[in-house]
PDB file of C-alpha atoms in Angstrom:
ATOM      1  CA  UNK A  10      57.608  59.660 -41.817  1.00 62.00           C
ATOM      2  CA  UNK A  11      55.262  59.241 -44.645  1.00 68.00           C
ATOM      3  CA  UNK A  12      57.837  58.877 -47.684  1.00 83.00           C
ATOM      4  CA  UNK A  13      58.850  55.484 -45.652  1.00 87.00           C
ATOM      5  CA  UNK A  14      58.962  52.940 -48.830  1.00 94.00           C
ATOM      6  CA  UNK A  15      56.114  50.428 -47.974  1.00 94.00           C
ATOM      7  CA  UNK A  16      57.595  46.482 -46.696  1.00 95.00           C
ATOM      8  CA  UNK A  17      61.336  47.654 -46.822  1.00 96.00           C
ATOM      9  CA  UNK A  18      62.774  47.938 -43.336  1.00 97.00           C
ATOM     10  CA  UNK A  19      63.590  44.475 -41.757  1.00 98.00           C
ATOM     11  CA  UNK A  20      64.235  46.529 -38.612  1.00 98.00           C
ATOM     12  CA  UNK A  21      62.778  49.521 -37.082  1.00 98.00           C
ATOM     13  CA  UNK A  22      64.105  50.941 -33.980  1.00 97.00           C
ATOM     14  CA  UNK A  23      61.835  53.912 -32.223  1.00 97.00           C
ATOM     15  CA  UNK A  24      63.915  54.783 -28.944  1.00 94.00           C
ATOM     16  CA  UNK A  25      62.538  57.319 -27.004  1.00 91.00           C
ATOM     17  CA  UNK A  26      60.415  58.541 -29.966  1.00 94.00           C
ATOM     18  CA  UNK A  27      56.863  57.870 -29.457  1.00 96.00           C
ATOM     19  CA  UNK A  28      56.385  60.327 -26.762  1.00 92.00           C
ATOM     20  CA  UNK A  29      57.418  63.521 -28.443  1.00 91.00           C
ATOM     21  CA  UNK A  30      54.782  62.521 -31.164  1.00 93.00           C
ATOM     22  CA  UNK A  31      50.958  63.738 -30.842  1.00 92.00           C
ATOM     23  CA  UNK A  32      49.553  61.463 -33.227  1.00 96.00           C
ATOM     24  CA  UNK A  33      51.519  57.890 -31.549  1.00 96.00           C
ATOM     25  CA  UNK A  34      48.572  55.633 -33.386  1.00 98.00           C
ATOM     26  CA  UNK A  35      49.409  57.102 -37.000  1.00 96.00           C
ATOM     27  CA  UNK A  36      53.131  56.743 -36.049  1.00 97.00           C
ATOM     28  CA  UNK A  37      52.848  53.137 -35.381  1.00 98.00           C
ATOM     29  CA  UNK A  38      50.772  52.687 -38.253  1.00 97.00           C
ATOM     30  CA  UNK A  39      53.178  54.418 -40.415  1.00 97.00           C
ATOM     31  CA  UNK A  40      56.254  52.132 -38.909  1.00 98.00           C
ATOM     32  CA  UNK A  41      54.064  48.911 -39.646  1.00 98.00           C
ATOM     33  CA  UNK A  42      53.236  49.847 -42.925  1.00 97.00           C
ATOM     34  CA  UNK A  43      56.896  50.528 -43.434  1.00 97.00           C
ATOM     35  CA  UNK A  44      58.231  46.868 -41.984  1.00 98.00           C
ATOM     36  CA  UNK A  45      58.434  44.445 -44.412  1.00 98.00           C
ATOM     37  CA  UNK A  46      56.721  41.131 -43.487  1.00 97.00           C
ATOM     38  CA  UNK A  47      58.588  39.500 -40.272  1.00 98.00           C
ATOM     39  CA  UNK A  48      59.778  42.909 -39.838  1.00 98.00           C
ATOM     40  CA  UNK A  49      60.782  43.836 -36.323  1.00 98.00           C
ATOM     41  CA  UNK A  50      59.738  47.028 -33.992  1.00 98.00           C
ATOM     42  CA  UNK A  51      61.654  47.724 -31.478  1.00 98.00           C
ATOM     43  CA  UNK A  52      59.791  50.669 -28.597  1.00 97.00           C
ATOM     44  CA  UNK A  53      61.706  51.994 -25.695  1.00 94.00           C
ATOM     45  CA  UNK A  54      59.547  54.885 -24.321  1.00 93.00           C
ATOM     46  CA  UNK A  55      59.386  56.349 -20.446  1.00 89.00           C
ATOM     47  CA  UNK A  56      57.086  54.387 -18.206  1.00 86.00           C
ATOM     48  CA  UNK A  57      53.590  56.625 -17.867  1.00 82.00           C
ATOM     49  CA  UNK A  58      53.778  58.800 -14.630  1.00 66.00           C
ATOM     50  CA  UNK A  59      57.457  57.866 -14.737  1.00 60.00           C
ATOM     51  CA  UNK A  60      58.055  61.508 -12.824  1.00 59.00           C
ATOM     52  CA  UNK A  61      56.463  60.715 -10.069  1.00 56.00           C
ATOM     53  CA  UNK A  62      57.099  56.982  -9.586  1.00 49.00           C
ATOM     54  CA  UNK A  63      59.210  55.650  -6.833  1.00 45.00           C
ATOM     55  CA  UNK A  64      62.970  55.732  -6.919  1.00 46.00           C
ATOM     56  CA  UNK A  65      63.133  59.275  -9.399  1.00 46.00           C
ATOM     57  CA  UNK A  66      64.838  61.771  -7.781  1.00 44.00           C
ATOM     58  CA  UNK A  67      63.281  64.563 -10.390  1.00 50.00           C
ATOM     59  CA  UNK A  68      61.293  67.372  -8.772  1.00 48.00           C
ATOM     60  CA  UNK A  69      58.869  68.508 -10.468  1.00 51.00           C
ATOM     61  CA  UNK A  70      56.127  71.338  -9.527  1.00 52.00           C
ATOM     62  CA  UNK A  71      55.106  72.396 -12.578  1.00 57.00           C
ATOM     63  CA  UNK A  72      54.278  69.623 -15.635  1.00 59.00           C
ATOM     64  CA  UNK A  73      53.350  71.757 -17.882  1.00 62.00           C
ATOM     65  CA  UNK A  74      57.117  73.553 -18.139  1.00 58.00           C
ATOM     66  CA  UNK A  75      58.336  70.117 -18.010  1.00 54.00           C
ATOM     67  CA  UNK A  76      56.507  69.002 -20.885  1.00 56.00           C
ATOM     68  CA  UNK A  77      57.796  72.728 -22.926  1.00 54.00           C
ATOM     69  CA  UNK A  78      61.346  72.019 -21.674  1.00 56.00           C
ATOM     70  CA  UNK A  79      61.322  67.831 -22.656  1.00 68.00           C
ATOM     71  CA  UNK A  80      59.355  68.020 -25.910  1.00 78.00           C
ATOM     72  CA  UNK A  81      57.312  65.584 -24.386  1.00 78.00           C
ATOM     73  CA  UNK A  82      53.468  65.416 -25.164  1.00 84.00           C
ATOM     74  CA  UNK A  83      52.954  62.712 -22.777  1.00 84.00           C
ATOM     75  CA  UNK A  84      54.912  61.339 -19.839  1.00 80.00           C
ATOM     76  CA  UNK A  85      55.293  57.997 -21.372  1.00 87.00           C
ATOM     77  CA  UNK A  86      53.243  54.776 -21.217  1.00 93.00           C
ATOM     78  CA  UNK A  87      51.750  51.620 -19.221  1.00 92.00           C
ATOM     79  CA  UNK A  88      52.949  48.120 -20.489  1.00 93.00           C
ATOM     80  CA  UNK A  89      49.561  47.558 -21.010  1.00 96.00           C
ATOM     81  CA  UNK A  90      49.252  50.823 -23.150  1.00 96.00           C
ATOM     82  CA  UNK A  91      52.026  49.667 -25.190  1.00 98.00           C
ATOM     83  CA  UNK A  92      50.744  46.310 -26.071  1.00 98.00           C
ATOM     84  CA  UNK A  93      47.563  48.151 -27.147  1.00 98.00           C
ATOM     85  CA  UNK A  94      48.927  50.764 -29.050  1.00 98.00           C
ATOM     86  CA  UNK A  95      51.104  47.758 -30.951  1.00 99.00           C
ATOM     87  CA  UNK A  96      48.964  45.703 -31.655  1.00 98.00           C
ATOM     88  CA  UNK A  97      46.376  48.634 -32.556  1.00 98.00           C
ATOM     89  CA  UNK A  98      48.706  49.058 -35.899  1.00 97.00           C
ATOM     90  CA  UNK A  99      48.030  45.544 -36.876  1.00 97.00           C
ATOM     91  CA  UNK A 100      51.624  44.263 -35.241  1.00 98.00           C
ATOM     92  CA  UNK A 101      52.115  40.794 -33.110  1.00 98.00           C
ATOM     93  CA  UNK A 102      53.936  42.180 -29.842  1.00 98.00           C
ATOM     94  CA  UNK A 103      56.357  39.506 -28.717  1.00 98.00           C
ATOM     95  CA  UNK A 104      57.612  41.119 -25.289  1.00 95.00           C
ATOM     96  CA  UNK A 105      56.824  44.111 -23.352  1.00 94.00           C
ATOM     97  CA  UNK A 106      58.644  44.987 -20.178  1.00 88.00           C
ATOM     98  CA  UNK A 107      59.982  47.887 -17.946  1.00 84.00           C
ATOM     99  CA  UNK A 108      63.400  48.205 -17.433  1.00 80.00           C
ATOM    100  CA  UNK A 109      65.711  51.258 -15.349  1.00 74.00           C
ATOM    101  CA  UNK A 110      64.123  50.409 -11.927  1.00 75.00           C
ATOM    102  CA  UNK A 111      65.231  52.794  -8.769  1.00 74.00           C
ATOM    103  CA  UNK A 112      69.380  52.231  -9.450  1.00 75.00           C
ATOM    104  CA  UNK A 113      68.930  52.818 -13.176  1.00 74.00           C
ATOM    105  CA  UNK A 114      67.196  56.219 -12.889  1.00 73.00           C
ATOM    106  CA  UNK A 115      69.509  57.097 -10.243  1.00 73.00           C
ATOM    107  CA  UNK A 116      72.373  56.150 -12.430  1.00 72.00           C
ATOM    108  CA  UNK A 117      70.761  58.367 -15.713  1.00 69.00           C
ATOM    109  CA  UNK A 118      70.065  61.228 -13.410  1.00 71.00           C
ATOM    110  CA  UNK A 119      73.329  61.248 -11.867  1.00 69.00           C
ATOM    111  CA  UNK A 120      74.989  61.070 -15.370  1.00 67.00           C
ATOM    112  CA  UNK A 121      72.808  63.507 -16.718  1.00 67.00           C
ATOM    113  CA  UNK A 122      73.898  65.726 -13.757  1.00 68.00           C
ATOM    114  CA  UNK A 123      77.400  65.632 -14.656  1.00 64.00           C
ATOM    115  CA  UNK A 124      78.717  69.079 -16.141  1.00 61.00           C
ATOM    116  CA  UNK A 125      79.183  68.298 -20.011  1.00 60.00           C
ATOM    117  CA  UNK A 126      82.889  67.552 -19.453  1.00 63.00           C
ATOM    118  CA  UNK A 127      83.631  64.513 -21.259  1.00 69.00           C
ATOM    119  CA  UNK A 128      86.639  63.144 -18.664  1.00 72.00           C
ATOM    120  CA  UNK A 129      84.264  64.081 -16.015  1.00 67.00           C
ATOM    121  CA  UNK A 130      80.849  62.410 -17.747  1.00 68.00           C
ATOM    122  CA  UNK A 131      83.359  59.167 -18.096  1.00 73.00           C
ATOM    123  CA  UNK A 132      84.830  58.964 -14.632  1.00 71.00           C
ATOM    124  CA  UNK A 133      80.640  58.587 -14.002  1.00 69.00           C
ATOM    125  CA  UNK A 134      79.728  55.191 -16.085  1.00 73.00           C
ATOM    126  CA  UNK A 135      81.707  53.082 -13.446  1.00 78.00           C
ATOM    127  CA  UNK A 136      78.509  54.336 -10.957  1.00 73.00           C
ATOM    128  CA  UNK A 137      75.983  53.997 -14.130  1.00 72.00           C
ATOM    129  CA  UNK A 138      77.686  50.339 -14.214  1.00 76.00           C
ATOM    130  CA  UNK A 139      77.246  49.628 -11.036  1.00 79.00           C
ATOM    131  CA  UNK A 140      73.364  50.742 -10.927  1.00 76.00           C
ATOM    132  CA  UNK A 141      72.740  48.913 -13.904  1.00 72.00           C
ATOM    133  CA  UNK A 142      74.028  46.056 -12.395  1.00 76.00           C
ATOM    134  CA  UNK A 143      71.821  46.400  -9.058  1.00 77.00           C
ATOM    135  CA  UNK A 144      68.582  46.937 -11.105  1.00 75.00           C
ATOM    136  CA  UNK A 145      69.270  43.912 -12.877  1.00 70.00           C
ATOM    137  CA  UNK A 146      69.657  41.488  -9.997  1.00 70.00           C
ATOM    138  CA  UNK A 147      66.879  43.189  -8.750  1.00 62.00           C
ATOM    139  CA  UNK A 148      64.677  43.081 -11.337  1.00 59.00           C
ATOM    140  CA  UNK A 149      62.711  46.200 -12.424  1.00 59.00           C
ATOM    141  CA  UNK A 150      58.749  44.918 -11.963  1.00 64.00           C
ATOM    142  CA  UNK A 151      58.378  48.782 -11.567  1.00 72.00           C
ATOM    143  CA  UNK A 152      60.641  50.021 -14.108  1.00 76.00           C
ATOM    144  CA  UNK A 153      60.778  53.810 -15.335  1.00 80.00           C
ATOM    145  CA  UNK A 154      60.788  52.853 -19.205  1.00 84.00           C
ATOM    146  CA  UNK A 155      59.220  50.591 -21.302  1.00 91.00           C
ATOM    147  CA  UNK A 156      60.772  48.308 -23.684  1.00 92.00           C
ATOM    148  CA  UNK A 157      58.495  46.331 -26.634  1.00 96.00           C
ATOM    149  CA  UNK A 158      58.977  44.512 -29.555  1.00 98.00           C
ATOM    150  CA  UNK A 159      57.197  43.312 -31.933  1.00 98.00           C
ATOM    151  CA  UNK A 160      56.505  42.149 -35.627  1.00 98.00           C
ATOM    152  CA  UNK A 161      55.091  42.376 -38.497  1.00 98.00           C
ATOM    153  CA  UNK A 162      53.038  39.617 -39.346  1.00 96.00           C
ATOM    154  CA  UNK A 163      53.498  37.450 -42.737  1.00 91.00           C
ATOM    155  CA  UNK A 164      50.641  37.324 -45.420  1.00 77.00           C
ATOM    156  CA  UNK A 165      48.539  34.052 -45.273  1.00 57.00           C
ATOM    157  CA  UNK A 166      48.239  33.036 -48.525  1.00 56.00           C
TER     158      UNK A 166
END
């Protein structure tokens, strides 16, 4: 990410990113230095300890494969983790939030289950609709990801 052109994304969308990355701090600080002033960030990431949290189905006895087999060098990340790691690379966060609560996961893992297929994989988003739906009129206060934003702050002159 280095040969990002200093102040010329408007936008920069890191979905499911952040994880998979050892260094996360000089990541963010590379994305800031890469928005241009007012810039957004957008951060979806899993939700730390997301494995183990109520409502996944996942079994998992052995991280450590889990981690070879994902890519993942951490599970994910608290809210609170999030803010810190934002704001750490000099960025105003403006929301931070967990989203895909118990029906959400079980609607991912249930698609993800699916043989590859595509008919197959589509007669499933009717149930991943239906999930999504529940989680929202639910809320998710104990969400499996983790959802941010924030920006870039202007220059005072």
């Amino acid at each position: 990410m280095t040969d990002l052109q200093p102040e010329s994304f408007d936008l920069i969308t890191a979905f499911d990113v952040l994880e998979h990355i050892v260094d996360d701090k000089g990541a963010v600080d590379e994305l800031a230095r890469a928005l241009a002033p007012g810039g957004h960030l957008l951060v979806h990431v899993p939700r730390d300890r997301w494995l183990t949290r109520s409502g996944t189905v996942h079994a998992v006895p052995d991280e450590d494969a889990w981690r070879i087999n994902s890519g993942h060098v951490r599970q994910g990340y608290s809210p609170e983790a999030m803010r810190t790691l934002l704001e750490g690379g000099g960025l105003q966060v403006l929301d931070v939030q967990t989203w895909l609560g118990r029906w959400g996961t079980f609607a991912h893992e249930f698609y993800e289950r699916v043989e590859t297929p595509t008919p197959l994989r589509l007669l499933s988003l009717p149930v991943t609709d239906v999930c999504a739906a529940l989680d929202r009129r639910g809320g998710t206060p104990e969400g499996n990801t983790v959802y941010a934003q924030a920006i870039k702050p202007r220059s005072v002159i």
